[in-house]
């Protein structure tokens, strides 16, 4: 905002809520039309994801959790590429300017930006007559030529995932009053854990270096394990066989499966896990597992990459293939 000119509503909004987040010198205090990332010999990794009211979060969700999800889904992509966060730009489309909403949104966004060392560099704020939308483009750094791609998985590699699978899908079901909500009616802690996994993903940035050092291929699980594994395999020109009982489930998810309140297909096809899926060569798995332990991130080997172009198979405890009617979330 140039000196001597009256502040617009947008300028005031930016100055009040978002300028304090722009701690990187290359953000120029958000007073310019662009930011600058200083070169340091690394490759710059760029990723962008938007979250839309009613699609990726519910209208009544707390603004702080919305802010955290908007940034963290992008941080998850950087982690799967082996990249260290460098900063982000924000596009915020709102129906109205509501201080009671913007204050906790900006506070939570600033806390995450500091926690993940990913400062705000700039962006745009616009009005919309439709649902609110938050779009973030995040930048990361990797040593030259070291970004981990979807391409590169090889027959014999282990299929490995971080964390647990399916919690976010169950969290959404609880928030919508579905079968999971009824089954866990007397367990507030389990309901809170599952809804928290939907609202606030846990990006595995602590594991980025290990992914970069050991994985042949990797991506984050955003649209469902089954569908995202199919994407990784297609990009690499391979297939996979998954031991479905090995897919890591939280105690709450395992309990709901045992009770019949959900099933494995729902868990492996549900979106919003934001875990890392990677292909690790057998000779490097032990080192990867040790690095993950040091980083405090659980990793589980769930299957094997095989030659061929078939859609990955998910086998039950008896070795029988599960027939999946749905493999992932899709917008269209």
Short mmCIF file of C-alpha atoms in Angstrom, two decimals:
data_model
loop_
_atom_site.label_atom_id
_atom_site.label_comp_id
_atom_site.label_asym_id
_atom_site.label_seq_id
_atom_site.Cartn_x
_atom_site.Cartn_y
_atom_site.Cartn_z
CA UNK A 1 0.00 0.00 0.00
CA UNK A 2 1.60 3.24 -1.13
CA UNK A 3 2.12 6.04 1.41
CA UNK A 4 -0.44 8.85 1.28
CA UNK A 5 -3.20 6.81 -0.34
CA UNK A 6 -6.33 5.99 1.61
CA UNK A 7 -6.55 2.42 2.82
CA UNK A 8 -9.10 0.23 1.06
CA UNK A 9 -11.10 -2.37 2.94
CA UNK A 10 -8.82 -5.04 1.49
CA UNK A 11 -5.69 -3.14 2.55
CA UNK A 12 -7.01 -2.81 6.08
CA UNK A 13 -7.89 -6.50 6.22
CA UNK A 14 -4.39 -7.47 5.06
CA UNK A 15 -2.67 -5.08 7.44
CA UNK A 16 -4.70 -6.23 10.42
CA UNK A 17 -4.69 -9.98 9.97
CA UNK A 18 -2.02 -11.09 7.53
CA UNK A 19 0.91 -8.65 7.57
CA UNK A 20 2.04 -10.03 10.96
CA UNK A 21 2.38 -13.46 9.29
CA UNK A 22 4.68 -12.17 6.55
CA UNK A 23 7.91 -12.59 8.48
CA UNK A 24 10.17 -13.47 5.54
CA UNK A 25 12.12 -10.45 4.18
CA UNK A 26 11.11 -11.52 0.68
CA UNK A 27 7.46 -10.83 1.51
CA UNK A 28 8.21 -7.06 1.72
CA UNK A 29 5.61 -6.72 4.50
CA UNK A 30 2.95 -7.46 1.84
CA UNK A 31 3.47 -3.93 0.49
CA UNK A 32 4.35 -5.09 -3.04
CA UNK A 33 2.63 -7.00 -5.84
CA UNK A 34 4.98 -9.98 -5.60
CA UNK A 35 7.40 -11.72 -3.27
CA UNK A 36 10.94 -12.95 -3.79
CA UNK A 37 12.45 -16.28 -2.77
CA UNK A 38 16.22 -16.01 -2.55
CA UNK A 39 18.09 -18.73 -4.48
CA UNK A 40 20.31 -20.98 -2.42
CA UNK A 41 21.28 -23.64 -4.94
CA UNK A 42 18.21 -25.77 -4.25
CA UNK A 43 15.37 -26.67 -6.58
CA UNK A 44 12.07 -24.94 -5.75
CA UNK A 45 9.11 -27.31 -5.38
CA UNK A 46 5.70 -25.71 -5.97
CA UNK A 47 2.35 -27.18 -4.97
CA UNK A 48 -1.15 -25.75 -4.71
CA UNK A 49 -4.39 -26.96 -3.16
CA UNK A 50 -7.66 -25.22 -2.47
CA UNK A 51 -10.25 -26.07 0.15
CA UNK A 52 -13.88 -25.12 -0.46
CA UNK A 53 -16.65 -24.69 2.08
CA UNK A 54 -19.04 -27.64 1.91
CA UNK A 55 -16.53 -29.77 -0.01
CA UNK A 56 -13.34 -29.93 2.08
CA UNK A 57 -14.71 -28.52 5.31
CA UNK A 58 -18.15 -28.00 6.80
CA UNK A 59 -19.73 -24.53 7.12
CA UNK A 60 -19.77 -24.75 10.90
CA UNK A 61 -16.14 -25.84 11.31
CA UNK A 62 -14.03 -23.59 13.56
CA UNK A 63 -12.08 -21.01 11.52
CA UNK A 64 -8.81 -22.04 13.17
CA UNK A 65 -9.13 -25.62 11.96
CA UNK A 66 -10.00 -24.38 8.47
CA UNK A 67 -6.83 -22.30 8.38
CA UNK A 68 -4.67 -25.18 9.57
CA UNK A 69 -6.17 -27.58 7.04
CA UNK A 70 -5.65 -25.12 4.19
CA UNK A 71 -1.92 -24.86 4.91
CA UNK A 72 -1.32 -28.43 6.00
CA UNK A 73 -2.73 -30.11 2.89
CA UNK A 74 -0.04 -28.25 0.96
CA UNK A 75 2.67 -29.04 3.49
CA UNK A 76 1.73 -32.70 3.07
CA UNK A 77 2.51 -32.48 -0.64
CA UNK A 78 5.89 -30.92 0.11
CA UNK A 79 6.69 -33.67 2.60
CA UNK A 80 5.94 -36.39 0.04
CA UNK A 81 8.28 -34.71 -2.42
CA UNK A 82 11.09 -34.63 0.15
CA UNK A 83 10.97 -30.83 0.30
CA UNK A 84 11.56 -28.42 3.17
CA UNK A 85 8.91 -25.65 3.42
CA UNK A 86 10.04 -22.21 2.24
CA UNK A 87 6.82 -20.15 2.26
CA UNK A 88 3.31 -19.83 0.86
CA UNK A 89 0.90 -17.45 -0.82
CA UNK A 90 -2.76 -17.27 0.15
CA UNK A 91 -5.91 -16.54 -1.85
CA UNK A 92 -8.92 -15.99 0.38
CA UNK A 93 -12.42 -15.75 -1.14
CA UNK A 94 -15.03 -14.70 1.42
CA UNK A 95 -18.69 -13.73 1.32
CA UNK A 96 -18.24 -11.13 4.06
CA UNK A 97 -15.50 -9.65 6.23
CA UNK A 98 -16.23 -11.04 9.69
CA UNK A 99 -13.70 -10.10 12.37
CA UNK A 100 -14.94 -12.88 14.65
CA UNK A 101 -14.04 -15.38 11.91
CA UNK A 102 -10.89 -13.75 10.56
CA UNK A 103 -9.14 -13.25 13.89
CA UNK A 104 -8.96 -16.95 14.89
CA UNK A 105 -8.34 -17.92 11.25
CA UNK A 106 -5.31 -15.64 11.00
CA UNK A 107 -4.07 -16.60 14.46
CA UNK A 108 -4.12 -20.34 13.68
CA UNK A 109 -2.58 -19.78 10.25
CA UNK A 110 0.22 -17.77 11.84
CA UNK A 111 0.85 -20.43 14.47
CA UNK A 112 1.17 -23.14 11.83
CA UNK A 113 3.30 -20.93 9.59
CA UNK A 114 5.72 -20.49 12.49
CA UNK A 115 5.57 -24.11 13.62
CA UNK A 116 6.36 -25.47 10.14
CA UNK A 117 8.76 -22.63 9.27
CA UNK A 118 6.64 -21.72 6.26
CA UNK A 119 5.98 -17.95 6.31
CA UNK A 120 3.32 -16.10 4.37
CA UNK A 121 4.79 -14.44 1.28
CA UNK A 122 1.73 -12.76 -0.22
CA UNK A 123 -1.59 -13.48 -1.86
CA UNK A 124 -4.98 -12.02 -2.60
CA UNK A 125 -8.31 -11.43 -0.87
CA UNK A 126 -11.54 -11.32 -2.88
CA UNK A 127 -15.27 -11.38 -2.27
CA UNK A 128 -17.49 -14.19 -3.54
CA UNK A 129 -21.27 -14.71 -3.61
CA UNK A 130 -20.74 -18.45 -3.34
CA UNK A 131 -19.10 -20.72 -0.79
CA UNK A 132 -15.91 -19.54 0.85
CA UNK A 133 -12.65 -20.81 -0.64
CA UNK A 134 -9.09 -20.80 0.65
CA UNK A 135 -6.35 -21.53 -1.87
CA UNK A 136 -2.72 -21.86 -0.87
CA UNK A 137 0.33 -22.25 -3.07
CA UNK A 138 3.28 -23.52 -1.07
CA UNK A 139 6.96 -23.46 -1.97
CA UNK A 140 9.61 -25.88 -0.76
CA UNK A 141 13.28 -26.55 -1.34
CA UNK A 142 15.11 -29.75 -2.21
CA UNK A 143 18.74 -30.33 -3.24
CA UNK A 144 19.07 -30.09 -7.00
CA UNK A 145 17.51 -33.02 -8.80
CA UNK A 146 16.38 -34.72 -5.58
CA UNK A 147 12.60 -34.17 -5.64
CA UNK A 148 10.79 -37.48 -5.18
CA UNK A 149 8.28 -38.15 -7.98
CA UNK A 150 5.34 -40.48 -8.42
CA UNK A 151 7.38 -42.02 -11.20
CA UNK A 152 10.12 -44.39 -10.06
CA UNK A 153 8.52 -47.29 -8.17
CA UNK A 154 10.11 -50.60 -9.16
CA UNK A 155 9.07 -54.26 -8.84
CA UNK A 156 10.23 -55.57 -5.47
CA UNK A 157 9.86 -52.23 -3.67
CA UNK A 158 7.87 -52.25 -0.48
CA UNK A 159 4.66 -50.21 -0.40
CA UNK A 160 4.85 -48.15 2.79
CA UNK A 161 2.44 -45.70 4.42
CA UNK A 162 2.78 -43.38 7.38
CA UNK A 163 0.37 -43.04 10.26
CA UNK A 164 -3.09 -44.57 10.08
CA UNK A 165 -5.58 -44.78 7.24
CA UNK A 166 -9.29 -43.93 7.16
CA UNK A 167 -9.59 -41.78 10.28
CA UNK A 168 -10.53 -38.62 8.39
CA UNK A 169 -13.33 -40.36 6.48
CA UNK A 170 -14.72 -41.57 9.79
CA UNK A 171 -14.36 -38.09 11.27
CA UNK A 172 -16.44 -36.64 8.47
CA UNK A 173 -19.04 -39.37 8.97
CA UNK A 174 -19.24 -38.44 12.65
CA UNK A 175 -19.67 -34.73 11.86
CA UNK A 176 -22.49 -35.63 9.49
CA UNK A 177 -24.20 -37.83 12.08
CA UNK A 178 -23.51 -41.11 10.31
CA UNK A 179 -23.05 -44.68 11.50
CA UNK A 180 -19.70 -43.92 13.12
CA UNK A 181 -21.31 -41.22 15.26
CA UNK A 182 -23.94 -43.64 16.54
CA UNK A 183 -21.41 -46.42 17.19
CA UNK A 184 -19.16 -44.07 19.20
CA UNK A 185 -21.95 -42.22 20.99
CA UNK A 186 -20.47 -43.12 24.37
CA UNK A 187 -16.82 -42.47 23.49
CA UNK A 188 -16.17 -38.74 23.30
CA UNK A 189 -12.39 -39.20 23.08
CA UNK A 190 -12.63 -41.42 20.00
CA UNK A 191 -15.09 -39.04 18.34
CA UNK A 192 -12.81 -36.08 19.05
CA UNK A 193 -9.75 -37.89 17.69
CA UNK A 194 -11.48 -38.88 14.46
CA UNK A 195 -13.07 -35.48 13.81
CA UNK A 196 -9.71 -33.89 14.58
CA UNK A 197 -8.08 -36.04 11.92
CA UNK A 198 -10.61 -34.73 9.38
CA UNK A 199 -10.39 -31.10 10.39
CA UNK A 200 -6.66 -30.80 11.08
CA UNK A 201 -4.36 -33.09 9.06
CA UNK A 202 -0.94 -34.04 10.42
CA UNK A 203 1.51 -33.50 7.54
CA UNK A 204 4.60 -35.68 7.82
CA UNK A 205 7.19 -32.99 7.14
CA UNK A 206 9.49 -34.48 9.78
CA UNK A 207 9.93 -37.42 7.41
CA UNK A 208 10.74 -35.40 4.28
CA UNK A 209 14.48 -36.01 4.40
CA UNK A 210 14.01 -39.77 4.90
CA UNK A 211 11.60 -39.89 1.95
CA UNK A 212 14.12 -38.01 -0.18
CA UNK A 213 16.97 -40.29 0.89
CA UNK A 214 15.24 -43.67 0.55
CA UNK A 215 12.05 -43.63 -1.57
CA UNK A 216 11.95 -44.53 -5.24
CA UNK A 217 8.54 -42.83 -5.52
CA UNK A 218 6.11 -41.07 -3.19
CA UNK A 219 2.93 -39.03 -2.95
CA UNK A 220 0.57 -37.99 -0.22
CA UNK A 221 -2.71 -39.79 0.39
CA UNK A 222 -5.35 -37.13 -0.15
CA UNK A 223 -8.09 -38.86 -2.16
CA UNK A 224 -7.90 -42.35 -0.65
CA UNK A 225 -5.18 -44.99 -0.29
CA UNK A 226 -6.54 -47.30 -3.00
CA UNK A 227 -6.98 -44.57 -5.58
CA UNK A 228 -3.72 -42.78 -4.83
CA UNK A 229 -1.76 -46.05 -4.96
CA UNK A 230 -3.30 -46.65 -8.39
CA UNK A 231 -2.08 -43.20 -9.49
CA UNK A 232 1.46 -43.85 -8.24
CA UNK A 233 1.57 -47.25 -9.93
CA UNK A 234 0.20 -45.90 -13.21
CA UNK A 235 2.79 -43.12 -13.25
CA UNK A 236 5.56 -45.65 -12.57
CA UNK A 237 4.28 -48.26 -15.04
CA UNK A 238 3.92 -50.95 -12.36
CA UNK A 239 1.27 -52.61 -10.21
CA UNK A 240 1.08 -53.63 -6.55
CA UNK A 241 -0.30 -56.29 -4.23
CA UNK A 242 -1.50 -55.05 -0.84
CA UNK A 243 -2.03 -57.15 2.28
CA UNK A 244 -5.17 -55.36 3.48
CA UNK A 245 -4.93 -56.56 7.11
CA UNK A 246 -1.53 -54.80 7.24
CA UNK A 247 -3.04 -51.40 6.45
CA UNK A 248 -2.57 -49.44 9.70
CA UNK A 249 -5.78 -48.47 11.47
CA UNK A 250 -6.25 -46.45 14.62
CA UNK A 251 -7.85 -48.29 17.54
CA UNK A 252 -11.05 -46.33 16.96
CA UNK A 253 -11.19 -47.28 13.28
CA UNK A 254 -10.42 -50.94 14.02
CA UNK A 255 -13.20 -50.95 16.60
CA UNK A 256 -15.71 -49.54 14.12
CA UNK A 257 -14.74 -52.19 11.54
CA UNK A 258 -15.17 -54.93 14.15
CA UNK A 259 -18.59 -53.55 15.08
CA UNK A 260 -19.71 -53.38 11.45
CA UNK A 261 -20.16 -49.59 11.61
CA UNK A 262 -17.73 -49.22 8.70
CA UNK A 263 -15.69 -51.45 6.40
CA UNK A 264 -12.21 -51.60 4.97
CA UNK A 265 -13.34 -50.36 1.57
CA UNK A 266 -14.59 -47.14 3.15
CA UNK A 267 -11.30 -46.65 4.99
CA UNK A 268 -8.97 -47.28 2.05
CA UNK A 269 -11.04 -45.23 -0.40
CA UNK A 270 -11.86 -42.28 1.87
CA UNK A 271 -10.09 -38.98 1.38
CA UNK A 272 -8.28 -36.51 3.66
CA UNK A 273 -5.75 -38.88 5.27
CA UNK A 274 -2.75 -36.74 4.23
CA UNK A 275 -0.33 -39.54 5.02
CA UNK A 276 2.68 -40.36 2.84
CA UNK A 277 2.54 -43.34 0.46
CA UNK A 278 5.91 -44.42 -0.85
CA UNK A 279 7.81 -47.18 -2.64
CA UNK A 280 10.90 -48.14 -0.64
CA UNK A 281 13.49 -50.58 -2.01
CA UNK A 282 13.89 -53.65 0.22
CA UNK A 283 17.55 -52.87 0.90
CA UNK A 284 16.63 -49.42 2.26
CA UNK A 285 13.54 -50.25 4.29
CA UNK A 286 15.33 -50.81 7.59
CA UNK A 287 17.17 -47.49 7.29
CA UNK A 288 13.92 -45.74 6.34
CA UNK A 289 12.13 -47.30 9.29
CA UNK A 290 14.89 -46.17 11.65
CA UNK A 291 14.79 -42.63 10.25
CA UNK A 292 11.02 -42.59 10.71
CA UNK A 293 11.40 -43.73 14.31
CA UNK A 294 13.86 -40.91 14.98
CA UNK A 295 11.41 -38.46 13.39
CA UNK A 296 8.56 -39.75 15.54
CA UNK A 297 6.49 -40.91 12.57
CA UNK A 298 4.99 -44.41 12.42
CA UNK A 299 5.50 -46.24 9.11
CA UNK A 300 4.02 -49.55 7.99
CA UNK A 301 4.90 -51.86 5.12
CA UNK A 302 1.60 -52.95 3.55
CA UNK A 303 2.53 -54.66 0.30
CA UNK A 304 4.83 -55.00 -2.67
CA UNK A 305 5.28 -53.31 -6.04
CA UNK A 306 5.04 -55.86 -8.87
CA UNK A 307 5.53 -55.76 -12.61
CA UNK A 308 2.51 -55.19 -14.83
CA UNK A 309 -0.14 -52.64 -15.59
CA UNK A 310 -3.07 -54.07 -13.62
CA UNK A 311 -4.85 -51.99 -11.00
CA UNK A 312 -3.30 -52.72 -7.58
CA UNK A 313 -4.88 -55.66 -5.75
CA UNK A 314 -6.01 -55.57 -2.13
CA UNK A 315 -6.02 -59.07 -0.59
CA UNK A 316 -7.84 -60.11 2.58
CA UNK A 317 -6.45 -62.35 5.33
CA UNK A 318 -7.18 -65.45 3.23
CA UNK A 319 -5.46 -64.05 0.15
CA UNK A 320 -8.75 -63.33 -1.62
CA UNK A 321 -8.93 -60.09 -3.57
CA UNK A 322 -11.33 -57.47 -2.27
CA UNK A 323 -13.72 -56.21 -4.91
CA UNK A 324 -13.66 -52.43 -4.54
CA UNK A 325 -16.62 -50.51 -5.94
CA UNK A 326 -14.94 -47.22 -5.09
CA UNK A 327 -11.22 -46.47 -4.84
CA UNK A 328 -11.04 -42.78 -4.04
CA UNK A 329 -12.79 -39.47 -3.57
CA UNK A 330 -13.38 -37.58 -6.80
CA UNK A 331 -14.59 -34.02 -7.36
CA UNK A 332 -16.15 -34.86 -10.72
#
